[in-house]
Coordinates of C-alpha atoms and ligand atoms in Angstrom, one line a residue:
X1 CA 60.6 67.4 114.5
X2 CA 61.4 63.8 113.8
X3 CA 58.1 62.7 115.1
X4 CA 56.3 65.7 112.9
X5 CA 58.0 64.2 109.8
X6 CA 57.0 61.1 110.4
X7 CA 53.3 62.2 111.4
X8 CA 53.5 64.2 108.2
X9 CA 54.7 61.0 106.1
X10 CA 52.8 58.6 107.3
X11 CA 49.0 61.1 106.6
X12 CA 50.5 61.3 102.5
X13 CA 51.4 57.5 102.8
X14 CA 48.3 56.8 103.9
X15 CA 46.9 59.0 101.2
X16 CA 48.8 57.1 98.7
X17 CA 49.0 59.8 95.9
X18 CA 52.1 62.2 95.8
X19 CA 51.0 65.8 94.2
X20 CA 51.0 69.0 95.7
X21 CA 47.2 69.5 95.4
X22 CA 47.1 66.2 97.8
X23 CA 50.2 67.2 100.2
X24 CA 49.1 71.1 100.4
X25 CA 45.8 69.6 101.6
X26 CA 47.1 67.3 104.1
X27 CA 49.1 69.8 105.4
X28 CA 47.6 72.8 105.6
X29 CA 45.2 70.4 107.8
X30 CA 47.8 70.1 110.2
X31 CA 47.5 72.8 113.4
X32 CA 50.5 71.8 115.5
X33 CA 52.9 71.4 113.0
X34 CA 54.7 74.8 113.8
X35 CA 57.9 74.7 111.6
X36 CA 59.6 77.3 109.3
X37 CA 59.4 75.5 106.4
X38 CA 57.9 71.7 105.0
X39 CA 59.5 70.9 102.0
X40 CA 58.1 67.5 100.8
X41 CA 59.7 65.4 97.3
X42 CA 59.5 62.6 95.2
X43 CA 61.5 59.8 95.2
X44 CA 63.8 62.3 92.9
X45 CA 64.3 64.8 95.0
X46 CA 62.1 67.0 92.7
X47 CA 59.9 69.2 95.1
X48 CA 56.5 68.8 95.3
X49 CA 55.0 70.8 98.5
X50 CA 57.2 73.8 99.7
X51 CA 55.4 76.1 102.6
X52 CA 57.5 78.6 101.6
X53 CA 57.3 80.0 98.2
X54 CA 54.1 78.9 96.0
X55 CA 53.6 76.7 93.5
X56 CA 54.7 78.6 90.8
X57 CA 57.9 80.0 92.0
X58 CA 58.7 77.0 93.7
X59 CA 62.1 74.9 93.4
X60 CA 62.0 71.8 91.4
X61 CA 64.8 69.9 93.0
X62 CA 65.3 70.3 97.1
X63 CA 69.1 68.2 97.1
X64 CA 69.4 69.2 100.7
X65 CA 71.5 66.6 102.6
X66 CA 68.6 65.8 104.9
X67 CA 66.4 64.9 102.1
X68 CA 69.2 62.8 100.3
X69 CA 69.6 61.0 103.5
X70 CA 66.2 60.5 104.1
X71 CA 65.0 59.3 100.3
X72 CA 68.2 56.4 101.0
X73 CA 65.6 55.6 103.9
X74 CA 67.0 57.4 106.6
X75 CA 65.5 59.6 109.5
X76 CA 67.6 62.2 109.4
X77 CA 67.6 64.9 112.4
X78 CA 70.7 68.1 112.0
X79 CA 70.8 71.5 114.3
X80 CA 72.4 73.8 114.7
X81 CA 73.0 77.3 116.5
X82 CA 74.5 80.2 114.2
X83 CA 73.4 84.4 114.7
X84 CA 71.2 84.3 117.9
X85 CA 69.2 81.6 116.5
X86 CA 68.8 77.8 116.4
X87 CA 68.1 76.2 113.3
X88 CA 66.9 72.7 113.1
X89 CA 65.9 70.5 110.4
X90 CA 64.6 66.6 110.1
X91 CA 63.2 64.6 107.0
X92 CA 62.3 61.2 107.1
X93 CA 61.2 58.8 104.1
X94 CA 57.6 58.5 102.3
X95 CA 56.7 55.2 102.1
X96 CA 53.6 53.6 100.8
X97 CA 53.3 49.5 99.9
X98 CA 56.9 49.0 100.5
X99 CA 57.6 51.6 98.3
X100 CA 59.8 54.4 99.0
X101 CA 57.5 57.4 97.5
X102 CA 59.5 60.6 98.5
X103 CA 60.7 62.5 101.8
X104 CA 59.0 65.0 104.0
X105 CA 61.6 67.6 105.0
X106 CA 60.8 70.0 107.6
X107 CA 63.2 73.2 109.2
X108 CA 62.3 74.9 112.0
X109 CA 64.6 78.7 112.6
X110 CA 63.6 79.6 116.6
X111 CA 65.5 82.7 117.8
X112 CA 63.4 82.1 120.5
X113 CA 65.8 79.4 121.7
X114 CA 69.2 81.1 120.2
X115 CA 68.4 83.7 122.6
X116 CA 68.0 81.6 125.4
X117 CA 71.6 79.8 124.4
X118 CA 73.0 83.6 123.5
X119 CA 71.4 84.2 127.1
X120 CA 73.5 81.3 128.7
X121 CA 76.2 81.5 126.9
X122 CA 76.6 85.1 128.1
X123 CA 76.4 83.6 131.1
X124 CA 79.1 80.9 131.2
X125 CA 81.4 83.8 130.2
X126 CA 81.0 86.1 133.0
X127 CA 81.2 82.9 135.5
X128 CA 84.4 82.0 133.5
X129 CA 86.1 85.8 133.4
X130 CA 85.2 85.8 137.2
X131 CA 86.5 82.9 138.1
X132 CA 89.3 83.7 136.0
X133 CA 89.6 86.8 138.1
X134 CA 89.6 85.0 141.4
X135 CA 92.2 82.5 140.0
X136 CA 94.3 85.6 139.3
X137 CA 93.6 87.6 142.4
X138 CA 94.4 84.4 144.7
X139 CA 97.3 83.6 142.7
X140 CA 98.8 86.9 142.8
X141 CA 97.4 86.4 146.6
X142 CA 99.0 83.0 147.1
X143 CA 102.4 83.7 145.4
X144 CA 102.9 87.3 147.5
X145 CA 102.6 86.0 151.2
X146 CA 104.5 82.7 149.7
X147 CA 107.5 84.6 148.7
X148 CA 107.7 87.3 151.2
X149 CA 107.8 84.1 153.5
X150 CA 110.5 82.8 151.6
X151 CA 112.3 86.5 151.4
X152 CA 111.8 85.8 155.4
X153 CA 113.9 82.7 155.3
X154 CA 116.1 84.5 153.6
X155 CA 116.8 87.4 155.1
X156 CA 116.9 85.0 158.1
X157 CA 120.1 83.1 156.4
X158 CA 122.0 86.5 156.1
X159 CA 121.4 87.4 159.5
X160 CA 122.5 83.8 160.8
X161 CA 125.3 84.4 158.2
X162 CA 126.8 87.2 160.0
X163 CA 127.2 85.6 162.7
X164 CA 123.7 85.9 164.7
X165 CA 123.4 82.8 165.8
X166 CA 120.6 84.5 168.5
X167 CA 117.9 85.0 165.8
X168 CA 114.9 83.3 165.9
X169 CA 112.8 82.9 162.7
X170 CA 108.9 83.2 162.8
X171 CA 107.2 81.3 160.1
X172 CA 103.2 81.7 160.5
X173 CA 101.0 78.8 159.2
X174 CA 101.3 75.2 159.1
X175 CA 103.0 74.0 155.9
X176 CA 106.2 73.3 154.9
X177 CA 107.6 76.0 155.2
X178 CA 106.5 76.4 158.6
X179 CA 108.3 73.0 159.1
X180 CA 111.2 74.3 157.4
X181 CA 111.4 77.5 159.7
X182 CA 110.7 74.8 162.9
X183 CA 114.4 72.7 161.5
X184 CA 116.0 76.6 160.5
X185 CA 115.8 77.5 164.2
X186 CA 116.8 73.8 165.5
X187 CA 119.7 73.9 163.9
X188 CA 120.9 77.3 165.0
X189 CA 120.5 76.5 167.7
X190 CA 123.0 73.4 167.5
X191 CA 124.9 76.2 165.9
X192 CA 125.3 78.0 168.5
X193 CA 125.6 75.3 171.3
X194 CA 128.4 74.9 169.6
X195 CA 129.7 78.4 168.7
X196 CA 129.7 78.8 172.9
X197 CA 131.9 75.0 173.4
X198 CA 133.9 76.6 170.8
X199 CA 134.2 80.4 172.6
X200 CA 134.5 78.7 175.8
X201 CA 136.9 76.4 174.8
X202 CA 139.6 78.7 173.5
X203 CA 139.0 81.3 176.6
X204 CA 139.8 78.1 178.7
X205 CA 142.8 77.1 176.4
X206 CA 144.1 80.5 176.3
X207 CA 144.1 80.7 179.9
X208 CA 145.5 77.5 181.0
X209 CA 148.4 77.8 178.4
X210 CA 148.5 81.2 180.4
X211 CA 149.3 80.2 184.0
X212 CA 152.4 77.6 183.3
X213 CA 154.1 81.3 181.1
X214 CA 153.4 83.4 183.9
X215 CA 154.9 80.3 186.2
X216 CA 158.2 80.6 183.4
X217 CA 158.0 84.3 183.2
X218 CA 158.2 85.0 187.0
X219 CA 160.7 82.1 187.8
X220 CA 163.3 83.8 184.9
X221 CA 162.6 87.6 186.6
X222 CA 163.2 86.4 190.1
X223 CA 166.3 84.8 189.0
X224 CA 167.4 87.8 186.7
X225 CA 166.5 89.9 189.6
X226 CA 167.6 88.9 192.7
X227 CA 171.1 87.9 193.6
X228 CA 170.2 84.5 194.4
X229 CA 172.4 81.5 195.8
X230 CA 173.8 78.7 193.1
X231 CA 171.6 76.1 194.7
X232 CA 168.3 78.3 194.8
X233 CA 168.7 79.4 190.9
X234 CA 169.2 75.5 190.1
X235 CA 166.2 75.5 191.9
X236 CA 163.6 77.9 190.4
X237 CA 165.8 76.7 186.9
X238 CA 164.2 73.0 187.2
X239 CA 161.1 74.6 188.1
X240 CA 161.3 76.5 184.8
X241 CA 161.4 73.1 183.4
X242 CA 158.7 71.7 185.1
X243 CA 156.4 73.9 184.2
X244 CA 157.8 73.6 180.5
X245 CA 157.3 70.2 180.6
X246 CA 153.9 70.8 181.8
X247 CA 153.0 73.5 178.9
X248 CA 153.8 70.6 177.0
X249 CA 151.6 68.0 178.5
X250 CA 148.6 70.8 178.2
X251 CA 149.0 71.4 174.0
X252 CA 148.0 67.9 174.7
X253 CA 145.5 67.6 176.6
X254 CA 143.8 70.4 174.3
X255 CA 144.5 68.6 171.3
X256 CA 143.3 65.4 172.7
X257 CA 140.0 67.4 174.6
X258 CA 138.1 64.7 175.4
X259 CA 141.1 63.5 177.6
X260 CA 139.3 64.3 180.6
X261 CA 135.5 62.9 180.1
X262 CA 137.4 60.0 179.7
X263 CA 138.8 59.7 182.8
X264 CA 137.6 57.6 185.0
X265 CA 138.3 58.2 188.6
X266 CA 140.8 54.5 189.0
X267 CA 142.4 56.1 185.6
X268 CA 143.6 59.3 187.7
X269 CA 147.5 59.6 189.1
X270 CA 147.6 59.4 192.7
X271 CA 149.3 62.2 193.6
X272 CA 151.1 63.7 196.2
X273 CA 150.0 67.1 196.3
X274 CA 152.9 68.7 199.3
X275 CA 155.4 69.4 196.7
X276 CA 153.2 70.8 194.3
X277 CA 151.8 72.8 196.4
X278 CA 155.4 74.4 197.8
X279 CA 156.6 74.5 194.3
X280 CA 153.4 76.5 192.7
X281 CA 153.9 78.9 196.1
X282 CA 157.8 79.1 195.0
X283 CA 156.4 80.0 191.6
X284 CA 154.4 82.8 192.9
X285 CA 157.2 84.2 195.9
X286 CA 158.3 86.5 193.4
X287 CA 155.2 87.9 192.5
X288 CA 154.4 88.3 196.6
X289 CA 157.8 89.7 196.9
X290 CA 156.6 92.3 194.3
X291 CA 153.0 93.0 196.4
X292 CA 155.1 92.9 199.9
X293 CA 152.6 90.0 200.9
X294 CA 154.0 87.5 203.1
X295 CA 153.2 83.7 203.0
X296 CA 152.7 81.1 205.2
X297 CA 152.3 77.7 204.6
X298 CA 151.4 75.1 206.6
X299 CA 151.4 71.9 205.0
X300 CA 151.4 68.1 206.5
X301 CA 154.2 65.9 205.5
X302 CA 152.7 63.8 202.7
X303 CA 148.8 63.6 201.5
X304 CA 147.8 61.7 198.4
X305 CA 144.9 62.0 196.2
X306 CA 143.8 60.9 192.9
X307 CA 144.5 63.9 190.8
X308 CA 146.6 64.4 188.1
X309 CA 149.6 67.1 189.3
X310 CA 148.9 69.5 186.5
X311 CA 145.3 69.8 188.0
X312 CA 146.5 70.3 191.3
X313 CA 149.5 72.7 190.2
X314 CA 146.1 75.1 187.8
X315 CA 144.2 74.8 190.9
X316 CA 146.7 76.1 194.0
X317 CA 148.4 78.7 191.0
X318 CA 144.9 80.1 190.1
X319 CA 144.0 80.8 194.4
X320 CA 147.4 81.8 194.8
X321 CA 147.9 84.3 192.5
X322 CA 144.4 85.4 193.3
X323 CA 145.3 85.7 196.9
X324 CA 148.2 88.6 196.3
X325 CA 146.5 89.9 193.2
X326 CA 143.2 90.6 195.3
X327 CA 145.6 91.6 198.6
X328 CA 146.2 94.8 200.6
X329 CA 150.2 96.5 201.0
X330 CA 151.5 94.2 203.3
X331 CA 148.7 92.2 203.4
X332 CA 149.4 88.3 204.3
X333 CA 148.5 85.2 203.0
X334 CA 148.3 81.5 204.0
X335 CA 148.0 78.2 202.7
X336 CA 147.4 75.2 205.0
X337 CA 146.5 72.0 204.5
X338 CA 145.1 69.0 206.8
X339 CA 143.0 66.0 206.8
X340 CA 140.2 65.4 208.3
X341 CA 137.3 62.7 207.8
X342 CA 139.5 61.2 205.5
X343 CA 139.5 63.7 203.1
X344 CA 142.8 66.4 202.4
X345 CA 141.5 70.0 203.6
X346 CA 143.3 72.6 201.8
X347 CA 142.7 76.6 203.0
X348 CA 143.9 79.5 201.0
X349 CA 143.3 82.3 203.4
X350 CA 144.2 86.2 202.5
X351 CA 144.0 89.2 204.2
X352 CA 142.9 90.9 200.5
X353 CA 140.2 93.3 199.9
X354 CA 137.3 90.9 200.3
X355 CA 134.3 89.4 197.9
X356 CA 131.4 91.6 198.4
X357 CA 128.0 89.3 200.2
X358 CA 126.1 89.7 197.1
X359 CA 129.1 88.7 194.1
X360 CA 130.5 85.5 196.4
X361 CA 127.5 83.2 194.9
X362 CA 128.8 84.7 191.4
X363 CA 132.8 84.1 191.3
X364 CA 132.6 81.0 190.0
X365 CA 130.6 82.5 187.0
X366 CA 132.6 82.5 183.9
X367 CA 133.8 85.4 183.6
X368 CA 132.4 87.3 186.1
X369 CA 134.0 90.1 188.0
X370 CA 133.5 92.3 190.6
X371 CA 135.9 94.9 190.5
X372 CA 136.2 95.1 186.3
X373 CA 138.1 98.0 187.1
X374 CA 140.6 96.8 189.4
X375 CA 140.7 93.0 187.4
X376 CA 141.2 94.6 184.2
X377 CA 144.3 96.4 185.7
X378 CA 145.9 93.2 187.4
X379 CA 145.5 91.2 184.2
X380 CA 141.5 89.1 185.3
X381 CA 139.5 87.5 182.4
X382 CA 136.8 86.2 185.1
X383 CA 137.7 82.6 184.6
X384 CA 140.5 81.3 186.8
X385 CA 137.6 80.3 189.6
X386 CA 135.3 79.1 187.3
X387 CA 138.4 76.7 186.1
X388 CA 139.1 76.2 189.8
X389 CA 135.4 74.7 190.3
X390 CA 135.6 72.5 187.0
X391 CA 139.1 71.0 187.8
X392 CA 138.3 70.5 191.2
X393 CA 134.6 68.7 190.6
X394 CA 136.3 67.1 188.3
X395 CA 138.4 65.4 190.7
X396 CA 135.6 64.4 193.0
X397 CA 136.5 67.7 194.9
X398 CA 134.3 70.5 196.7
X399 CA 135.1 74.1 196.5
X400 CA 133.9 76.8 199.6
X401 CA 134.6 80.2 199.5
X402 CA 134.0 82.1 202.7
X403 CA 134.9 86.5 202.7
X404 CA 134.6 89.6 204.9
X405 CA 134.3 92.9 202.5
X406 CA 137.6 94.6 203.4
X407 CA 139.2 91.7 205.6
X408 CA 140.1 88.9 203.6
X409 CA 138.5 86.0 201.8
X410 CA 138.9 82.3 202.8
X411 CA 138.7 79.6 199.9
X412 CA 138.3 75.7 201.3
X413 CA 139.1 73.2 199.0
X414 CA 138.2 69.1 200.0
X415 CA 139.0 66.1 198.1
X416 CA 139.0 62.5 199.4
X417 CA 142.0 61.1 200.6
X418 CA 143.2 57.6 198.2
X419 CA 142.4 55.1 200.3
X420 CA 145.6 52.6 199.6
X421 CA 147.9 55.2 200.3
X422 CA 146.3 56.1 203.9
X423 CA 146.8 53.1 204.1
X424 CA 150.6 52.4 203.5
X425 CA 151.6 55.8 205.3
Ligands
ADP501 P1 140.0 87.1 187.6 O1 140.7 86.6 186.6 O2 139.3 88.3 187.6 O3 140.9 87.4 188.7 P2 138.8 84.8 188.9 O4 138.0 84.0 188.6 O5 140.1 84.1 189.0 O6 139.2 86.2 187.7 O7 138.3 85.9 190.1 C1 137.0 86.5 189.5 C2 136.6 87.4 190.3 O8 136.4 87.1 192.2 C3 138.0 88.5 190.3 O9 137.7 89.4 189.6 C4 137.6 89.0 192.0 O10 136.7 90.0 191.7 C5 137.3 88.1 193.0 N1 138.1 87.0 193.4 C6 138.7 86.5 193.2 N2 139.5 85.7 194.3 C7 139.6 87.1 195.1 C8 140.4 86.9 196.3 N3 141.3 85.7 196.9 N4 140.5 88.2 197.2 C9 139.0 89.2 196.6 N5 138.0 88.6 195.5 C10 138.4 88.0 194.6

């Protein structure tokens, strides 16, 4: 548009005359101007030519900003879009021989371009709306999926808080929530392990404490129920004292949980197991008498092995007690101690109900009981043999069970002899 203005301005300037007739003559000879309105003014804004109105009605002054700017010697162009139409205007000064004659102003009102712009505007609006809609739908889907997964985590926390450590949290995906769920499952796994250890400790502790308590009860019952000579009473009272001491040591042992793990073989006290076996059998003799079980003992004079006294007492007590508990009326129980191949071999054999073949491999498992009804009647918990096996292995021994259903069971224990003692014997 500026170019068109300049072209007209050049022609007028070339003509050198700025009259209504000469200007309209020049401008009418342009076929390619193609603008809505042309105004030519002199240097004082007086309208010399206006393409829209005839000479009689033409304005005297045209004080458009474009004209004022052009009369200051500048080329000027404005455009704006309004009411679905594009309005553009331009003005350039007319100079003749270096002197400002006036200016040419052109204005074009283009509805075709306006329509194009408004179509473009509508399309952009529609695209923006669609994009916004997609954004809203996407955020809704994303936030609801995210909050569903968060709810899942919250409900898992609730389940675990109720104490169900076997619960597993399953979160799909490969993001932070998935990493969080893996961490959560790891944590639960650890909690479950420590809970298992805790409950194992509680049941083992109560079972271990139960043994000396039962001994004290049996010994005191024996003293009360039998007409004993003072010497035997003295012996039994002495045993009660020893059991009380054992109870005391056990509670100390339970307080320092790691004691057994920390003991190296050389730390372990060397014990003559013969008097321990004799004392334990004596404690249980009242039990045997009540169940009409005959108890035989065939022990070597002395037998030294590296084992804490309490562990040995606990092992023998459990095995002999079982031999009485799972025996038949008028049955027999024999306890033999022999030395073979540098080992102390203890055999505890009963003529009781025996253990079925399919159960023999399970009896050392925690809480395993062959006949649950009978075990419950005799107060069994299924823990005794698992504790026995644990203690035997901690003291470098082995335990083996052989049984024939209906005929009886033999438990064979083997412990390495304590070398120095064996040499000095
Ligand atoms: P409990 O406290 O039930 O006696 P144990 O761990 O000492 O637990 O024994 C496990 C199971 O092994 C018992 O329930 C019993 O069925 C079986 N058992 C153990 N010793 C004998 C035995 N001498 N004769 C027959 N069955 C036995």
